[in-house]
Amino acid sequence: MGLFVAQLLTGLANAAALFLVASGLSLIFGVTRIVNFAHGSFYMLGAYIGVTLMGLLPGHFGFWGSIVMAGLVVGLIGVIVEICVLRPIYRAPELFQLVATFGVILVIQDLTLMIWGSEDRLGPRAPGLKKVVRILGEPIPQYDLALIAITPFLLFGLWWLITKTRVGILVRAATQDREMVGALGVNQSWLFTGVFFLGSALAGLGGAIQLPKGGADLLMDFNIIASVFVVVVIGGMGSIPGAFIAAVLISVLNVFGVTYVPQSTLVLMYVVMAIVLTVRPWGLLGREEKVGEHGQVGEPQRPIRPAGTTGRLLVAGVIAVLAALPWMGSTFLQVLATDILIFCLFAASLQFILSTGGLVSFGHAVFFGGGAYVSALLVTYFDTPMELAFMLAPFGAGLLAIGIGWFVIRLSGVYFAMLTMAFSQLVWSLVFQWGEVTGGDDGLVNIWPSQWLSDTSAYYYFTLAVSVGGILMLRHITHSPFGYALRATRDSTRQAEATGMDVKKIQWMAFVVAGVFAGLAGGLFVFSKGSIFPDELDIATSFDALIVVFLGGVKTLSGAVVGAAFMESVKDWLTRMEYWRLILGLLIIAVVIIAPDGIVGSLRKLGERTGLVKEEESAR
């Protein structure tokens, strides 16, 4: 009994910092509708600023004052980010906002490294709360009890601010209908800035208040952001009480999971989220998203037509250059081009559901890695010929997409995206922990192609044929009646349903098609590298694909291919630089604000202005 109580109290104490960060994110999303992936970076900044101030200010006042000041400083940093980065794109598509906040993550990562260095910082123990108290014979840190006592007051303070003050009334009104708030004369820009300050300050408080239990390190932003989003989604986006309930639930379950089911620690919160969203698609205390409430600005998305003569000649020229690459005599160039072609196919499969279907997935890598593991497992345990194992890669990924799609396609918006991430993490944890079958962290090795493809040039030509064929097939599907139906479901779900379309069935089929082609890319990948590791199933791989789709141009069919080719080409050069994240982050932010049409879209507009490209030929 004593151990049970001790674990329960530990979970409640851990919920304090998680609730602070999650409540801030929930506020920001509720009012601005921005999915702020940089929220974990504010949490990290709060920890670093707090530990610095605690080293300068002594005693009780210094400790608690440092926590408060850290929150205020981080809030001001959040204001700078909101004004400079997010204010210009408030009504842009969700992907633009997400990618912009990802750029902020990269910038803050390297700035933190420049200021505080790479060494972890240990947090000081709280003055007067350094001892332990025995409850039922089990030692409980006094600071844990203090956090448990503080958390209800924090919840009450936020509840009072939101429900009993004029600012809170405006915040709640903006959460329900921000257009009406603007029509009533409220300055939305400064309201959003104020909410962003409060949300960022809460994240900074969360980072500072956990210092005696942990410390500050450069990975803490990524370590907490997934948990924070899970908590916010389970509680309901925009709901403070929901964030509190979910934070307590997840924290307590994690503590008990470590003790009784240690194998579940990597996925327990994702399992809970998947169950909650399946039963209640908008979280415990959330509300249903209204169609169109996120909005878009700028020109409407153009009708996509088949490529004209100029476009086809350009594509033929690129293919001819790629076909001549082995004659240049550089093995390195062939290997690099193989990697680029595989990633282009993977990115094109994501763009198919993202651009054509309007479905933003945070877990698309599960099909890429899933297809690779299907081939690797068949070769490793059944000695399957490479040709058959390769053909079964997209088949296995398609079956996985059918199963996952049945659950996720019921949702929309950020809930759809988060549930795809949950299933991706479930598969990743299965592969990572089932070491006796999948090899675990060591992966599966010696997965090489057949003798006729063992030469670098031979496999390059094989990859070129499959990748180009797959990309062209996706374009053909996009221009087919099914592709037009899919775009109809993207543009107006209600009108599509009114014409007799089965919207969910069409989206489910598109989800499966995207999974099949991602699996095809995974099959190419595993035989090109000769091995496969769980990292290829990770969230980071999914985000790499999202970023290249955005850089190339979300509203173009060729954007994913161009973006993937650009990113893979410069990645080797860029990552050699000491502060490459800073450069990449600033580039992403600049593209979001200055050239939101991406590389292809911007070149298309330039061609139209100069008369080199006719407008009707550029809509492709």
PDB file of C-alpha atoms in Angstrom, residues 77-240:
ATOM      1  CA  ILE A  77      10.399  35.826 -25.933  1.00  0.00           C
ATOM      2  CA  GLY A  78       7.088  34.300 -26.963  1.00  0.00           C
ATOM      3  CA  VAL A  79       5.778  37.769 -27.815  1.00  0.00           C
ATOM      4  CA  ILE A  80       8.761  38.350 -30.110  1.00  0.00           C
ATOM      5  CA  VAL A  81       8.116  35.029 -31.852  1.00  0.00           C
ATOM      6  CA  GLU A  82       4.406  35.788 -32.179  1.00  0.00           C
ATOM      7  CA  ILE A  83       4.920  39.242 -33.681  1.00  0.00           C
ATOM      8  CA  CYS A  84       7.817  38.407 -36.004  1.00  0.00           C
ATOM      9  CA  VAL A  85       6.951  34.867 -37.135  1.00  0.00           C
ATOM     10  CA  LEU A  86       3.346  33.915 -36.462  1.00  0.00           C
ATOM     11  CA  ARG A  87       1.323  37.119 -36.843  1.00  0.00           C
ATOM     12  CA  PRO A  88       1.789  37.218 -40.648  1.00  0.00           C
ATOM     13  CA  ILE A  89       0.458  33.651 -41.049  1.00  0.00           C
ATOM     14  CA  TYR A  90      -2.431  33.445 -38.572  1.00  0.00           C
ATOM     15  CA  ARG A  91      -4.958  32.566 -41.245  1.00  0.00           C
ATOM     16  CA  ALA A  92      -2.616  30.526 -43.389  1.00  0.00           C
ATOM     17  CA  PRO A  93      -3.122  26.758 -43.779  1.00  0.00           C
ATOM     18  CA  GLU A  94      -2.202  24.712 -40.717  1.00  0.00           C
ATOM     19  CA  LEU A  95       0.881  23.212 -42.348  1.00  0.00           C
ATOM     20  CA  PHE A  96       2.409  26.672 -42.838  1.00  0.00           C
ATOM     21  CA  GLN A  97       2.002  27.438 -39.140  1.00  0.00           C
ATOM     22  CA  LEU A  98       3.349  24.058 -38.091  1.00  0.00           C
ATOM     23  CA  VAL A  99       6.428  24.365 -40.291  1.00  0.00           C
ATOM     24  CA  ALA A 100       7.060  27.925 -39.051  1.00  0.00           C
ATOM     25  CA  THR A 101       7.047  26.764 -35.422  1.00  0.00           C
ATOM     26  CA  PHE A 102       9.382  23.923 -36.383  1.00  0.00           C
ATOM     27  CA  GLY A 103      11.742  26.546 -37.762  1.00  0.00           C
ATOM     28  CA  VAL A 104      11.529  28.353 -34.414  1.00  0.00           C
ATOM     29  CA  ILE A 105      12.512  25.097 -32.671  1.00  0.00           C
ATOM     30  CA  LEU A 106      15.683  24.840 -34.756  1.00  0.00           C
ATOM     31  CA  VAL A 107      16.607  28.487 -34.148  1.00  0.00           C
ATOM     32  CA  ILE A 108      16.091  28.254 -30.374  1.00  0.00           C
ATOM     33  CA  GLN A 109      18.035  24.988 -30.258  1.00  0.00           C
ATOM     34  CA  ASP A 110      21.193  26.524 -31.661  1.00  0.00           C
ATOM     35  CA  LEU A 111      20.803  29.832 -29.813  1.00  0.00           C
ATOM     36  CA  THR A 112      20.550  27.881 -26.555  1.00  0.00           C
ATOM     37  CA  LEU A 113      23.643  25.910 -27.521  1.00  0.00           C
ATOM     38  CA  MET A 114      25.516  29.148 -28.260  1.00  0.00           C
ATOM     39  CA  ILE A 115      24.555  30.795 -24.951  1.00  0.00           C
ATOM     40  CA  TRP A 116      24.658  27.923 -22.442  1.00  0.00           C
ATOM     41  CA  GLY A 117      26.849  25.350 -24.157  1.00  0.00           C
ATOM     42  CA  SER A 118      26.261  21.637 -24.629  1.00  0.00           C
ATOM     43  CA  GLU A 119      26.667  20.505 -20.997  1.00  0.00           C
ATOM     44  CA  ASP A 120      23.584  19.620 -18.963  1.00  0.00           C
ATOM     45  CA  ARG A 121      22.737  21.923 -16.038  1.00  0.00           C
ATOM     46  CA  LEU A 122      21.656  20.415 -12.712  1.00  0.00           C
ATOM     47  CA  GLY A 123      18.853  22.252 -10.984  1.00  0.00           C
ATOM     48  CA  PRO A 124      19.357  23.391  -7.362  1.00  0.00           C
ATOM     49  CA  ARG A 125      17.272  21.903  -4.597  1.00  0.00           C
ATOM     50  CA  ALA A 126      14.476  24.102  -3.294  1.00  0.00           C
ATOM     51  CA  PRO A 127      15.402  25.953  -0.049  1.00  0.00           C
ATOM     52  CA  GLY A 128      13.478  24.535   2.891  1.00  0.00           C
ATOM     53  CA  LEU A 129      12.214  21.590   0.824  1.00  0.00           C
ATOM     54  CA  LYS A 130      15.337  19.443   0.624  1.00  0.00           C
ATOM     55  CA  LYS A 131      14.253  16.618   2.924  1.00  0.00           C
ATOM     56  CA  VAL A 132      11.917  13.666   2.516  1.00  0.00           C
ATOM     57  CA  VAL A 133       8.743  12.794   4.382  1.00  0.00           C
ATOM     58  CA  ARG A 134       7.829   9.188   5.080  1.00  0.00           C
ATOM     59  CA  ILE A 135       4.259   8.255   4.211  1.00  0.00           C
ATOM     60  CA  LEU A 136       3.267   4.681   5.018  1.00  0.00           C
ATOM     61  CA  GLY A 137       6.966   3.944   5.312  1.00  0.00           C
ATOM     62  CA  GLU A 138       7.862   5.235   1.824  1.00  0.00           C
ATOM     63  CA  PRO A 139      10.070   8.340   1.372  1.00  0.00           C
ATOM     64  CA  ILE A 140       8.396  11.226  -0.461  1.00  0.00           C
ATOM     65  CA  PRO A 141      10.439  14.353  -1.337  1.00  0.00           C
ATOM     66  CA  GLN A 142       9.086  17.493   0.278  1.00  0.00           C
ATOM     67  CA  TYR A 143       9.313  19.300  -3.035  1.00  0.00           C
ATOM     68  CA  ASP A 144       6.964  16.737  -4.611  1.00  0.00           C
ATOM     69  CA  LEU A 145       4.403  17.455  -1.922  1.00  0.00           C
ATOM     70  CA  ALA A 146       4.857  21.178  -2.517  1.00  0.00           C
ATOM     71  CA  LEU A 147       4.173  20.724  -6.231  1.00  0.00           C
ATOM     72  CA  ILE A 148       1.062  18.677  -5.470  1.00  0.00           C
ATOM     73  CA  ALA A 149      -0.180  21.485  -3.216  1.00  0.00           C
ATOM     74  CA  ILE A 150       0.654  24.225  -5.743  1.00  0.00           C
ATOM     75  CA  THR A 151      -0.985  22.637  -8.795  1.00  0.00           C
ATOM     76  CA  PRO A 152      -4.646  23.097  -7.685  1.00  0.00           C
ATOM     77  CA  PHE A 153      -3.940  26.784  -7.013  1.00  0.00           C
ATOM     78  CA  LEU A 154      -2.486  27.132 -10.496  1.00  0.00           C
ATOM     79  CA  LEU A 155      -5.588  25.500 -11.955  1.00  0.00           C
ATOM     80  CA  PHE A 156      -7.847  27.757  -9.897  1.00  0.00           C
ATOM     81  CA  GLY A 157      -5.871  30.848 -10.939  1.00  0.00           C
ATOM     82  CA  LEU A 158      -6.197  29.998 -14.629  1.00  0.00           C
ATOM     83  CA  TRP A 159      -9.895  29.183 -14.179  1.00  0.00           C
ATOM     84  CA  TRP A 160     -10.482  32.527 -12.452  1.00  0.00           C
ATOM     85  CA  LEU A 161      -8.567  34.409 -15.148  1.00  0.00           C
ATOM     86  CA  ILE A 162     -10.508  32.757 -17.962  1.00  0.00           C
ATOM     87  CA  THR A 163     -13.986  32.876 -16.381  1.00  0.00           C
ATOM     88  CA  LYS A 164     -14.042  35.939 -14.101  1.00  0.00           C
ATOM     89  CA  THR A 165     -12.045  38.659 -15.845  1.00  0.00           C
ATOM     90  CA  ARG A 166     -12.658  40.761 -18.951  1.00  0.00           C
ATOM     91  CA  VAL A 167      -9.510  39.374 -20.531  1.00  0.00           C
ATOM     92  CA  GLY A 168     -10.763  35.868 -19.891  1.00  0.00           C
ATOM     93  CA  ILE A 169     -14.132  36.678 -21.441  1.00  0.00           C
ATOM     94  CA  LEU A 170     -12.399  37.898 -24.589  1.00  0.00           C
ATOM     95  CA  VAL A 171     -10.214  34.793 -24.650  1.00  0.00           C
ATOM     96  CA  ARG A 172     -13.230  32.505 -24.340  1.00  0.00           C
ATOM     97  CA  ALA A 173     -15.091  34.493 -26.996  1.00  0.00           C
ATOM     98  CA  ALA A 174     -12.139  34.243 -29.369  1.00  0.00           C
ATOM     99  CA  THR A 175     -11.979  30.511 -28.725  1.00  0.00           C
ATOM    100  CA  GLN A 176     -15.616  30.166 -29.810  1.00  0.00           C
ATOM    101  CA  ASP A 177     -15.719  32.686 -32.680  1.00  0.00           C
ATOM    102  CA  ARG A 178     -12.715  34.927 -33.243  1.00  0.00           C
ATOM    103  CA  GLU A 179     -14.245  36.537 -36.359  1.00  0.00           C
ATOM    104  CA  MET A 180     -17.175  37.815 -34.281  1.00  0.00           C
ATOM    105  CA  VAL A 181     -14.764  39.149 -31.652  1.00  0.00           C
ATOM    106  CA  GLY A 182     -13.024  41.140 -34.368  1.00  0.00           C
ATOM    107  CA  ALA A 183     -16.373  42.404 -35.706  1.00  0.00           C
ATOM    108  CA  LEU A 184     -17.170  43.755 -32.233  1.00  0.00           C
ATOM    109  CA  GLY A 185     -14.117  45.991 -32.371  1.00  0.00           C
ATOM    110  CA  VAL A 186     -11.643  43.950 -30.328  1.00  0.00           C
ATOM    111  CA  ASN A 187      -8.048  44.236 -31.538  1.00  0.00           C
ATOM    112  CA  GLN A 188      -7.408  40.608 -32.379  1.00  0.00           C
ATOM    113  CA  SER A 189      -3.695  41.106 -32.972  1.00  0.00           C
ATOM    114  CA  TRP A 190      -3.024  42.292 -29.432  1.00  0.00           C
ATOM    115  CA  LEU A 191      -5.423  39.730 -27.982  1.00  0.00           C
ATOM    116  CA  PHE A 192      -3.449  36.981 -29.727  1.00  0.00           C
ATOM    117  CA  THR A 193      -0.190  38.530 -28.539  1.00  0.00           C
ATOM    118  CA  GLY A 194      -1.438  38.597 -24.947  1.00  0.00           C
ATOM    119  CA  VAL A 195      -2.570  34.984 -25.119  1.00  0.00           C
ATOM    120  CA  PHE A 196       0.750  33.955 -26.630  1.00  0.00           C
ATOM    121  CA  PHE A 197       2.570  35.758 -23.817  1.00  0.00           C
ATOM    122  CA  LEU A 198       0.523  33.918 -21.200  1.00  0.00           C
ATOM    123  CA  GLY A 199       0.914  30.540 -22.906  1.00  0.00           C
ATOM    124  CA  SER A 200       4.667  30.959 -23.353  1.00  0.00           C
ATOM    125  CA  ALA A 201       5.061  32.173 -19.765  1.00  0.00           C
ATOM    126  CA  LEU A 202       3.263  29.078 -18.487  1.00  0.00           C
ATOM    127  CA  ALA A 203       5.661  26.895 -20.497  1.00  0.00           C
ATOM    128  CA  GLY A 204       8.609  28.807 -19.023  1.00  0.00           C
ATOM    129  CA  LEU A 205       7.190  28.350 -15.518  1.00  0.00           C
ATOM    130  CA  GLY A 206       6.867  24.638 -16.188  1.00  0.00           C
ATOM    131  CA  GLY A 207      10.501  24.429 -17.246  1.00  0.00           C
ATOM    132  CA  ALA A 208      11.743  26.361 -14.197  1.00  0.00           C
ATOM    133  CA  ILE A 209       9.555  24.664 -11.601  1.00  0.00           C
ATOM    134  CA  GLN A 210      10.812  21.176 -12.545  1.00  0.00           C
ATOM    135  CA  LEU A 211      14.499  22.097 -12.017  1.00  0.00           C
ATOM    136  CA  PRO A 212      14.870  20.491  -8.548  1.00  0.00           C
ATOM    137  CA  LYS A 213      13.470  17.242 -10.010  1.00  0.00           C
ATOM    138  CA  GLY A 214      15.559  17.270 -13.173  1.00  0.00           C
ATOM    139  CA  GLY A 215      17.642  20.010 -14.694  1.00  0.00           C
ATOM    140  CA  ALA A 216      18.200  21.678 -18.048  1.00  0.00           C
ATOM    141  CA  ASP A 217      19.484  20.026 -21.217  1.00  0.00           C
ATOM    142  CA  LEU A 218      19.265  20.560 -24.969  1.00  0.00           C
ATOM    143  CA  LEU A 219      16.924  17.614 -25.555  1.00  0.00           C
ATOM    144  CA  MET A 220      14.228  18.532 -23.059  1.00  0.00           C
ATOM    145  CA  ASP A 221      12.181  20.403 -25.681  1.00  0.00           C
ATOM    146  CA  PHE A 222      11.799  17.297 -27.847  1.00  0.00           C
ATOM    147  CA  ASN A 223      11.406  15.048 -24.804  1.00  0.00           C
ATOM    148  CA  ILE A 224       8.333  16.898 -23.553  1.00  0.00           C
ATOM    149  CA  ILE A 225       6.605  18.171 -26.677  1.00  0.00           C
ATOM    150  CA  ALA A 226       5.067  14.805 -27.585  1.00  0.00           C
ATOM    151  CA  SER A 227       3.728  14.361 -24.042  1.00  0.00           C
ATOM    152  CA  VAL A 228       2.340  17.902 -24.045  1.00  0.00           C
ATOM    153  CA  PHE A 229       0.483  17.412 -27.310  1.00  0.00           C
ATOM    154  CA  VAL A 230      -0.874  14.091 -26.127  1.00  0.00           C
ATOM    155  CA  VAL A 231      -2.156  15.733 -22.932  1.00  0.00           C
ATOM    156  CA  VAL A 232      -3.753  18.634 -24.815  1.00  0.00           C
ATOM    157  CA  VAL A 233      -5.388  16.350 -27.387  1.00  0.00           C
ATOM    158  CA  ILE A 234      -6.704  13.939 -24.751  1.00  0.00           C
ATOM    159  CA  GLY A 235      -8.090  16.811 -22.679  1.00  0.00           C
ATOM    160  CA  GLY A 236      -9.487  18.610 -25.709  1.00  0.00           C
ATOM    161  CA  MET A 237      -7.734  21.388 -27.631  1.00  0.00           C
ATOM    162  CA  GLY A 238      -8.462  24.701 -25.890  1.00  0.00           C
ATOM    163  CA  SER A 239      -9.726  23.199 -22.611  1.00  0.00           C
ATOM    164  CA  ILE A 240      -7.758  24.082 -19.444  1.00  0.00           C
TER     165      ILE A 240
END
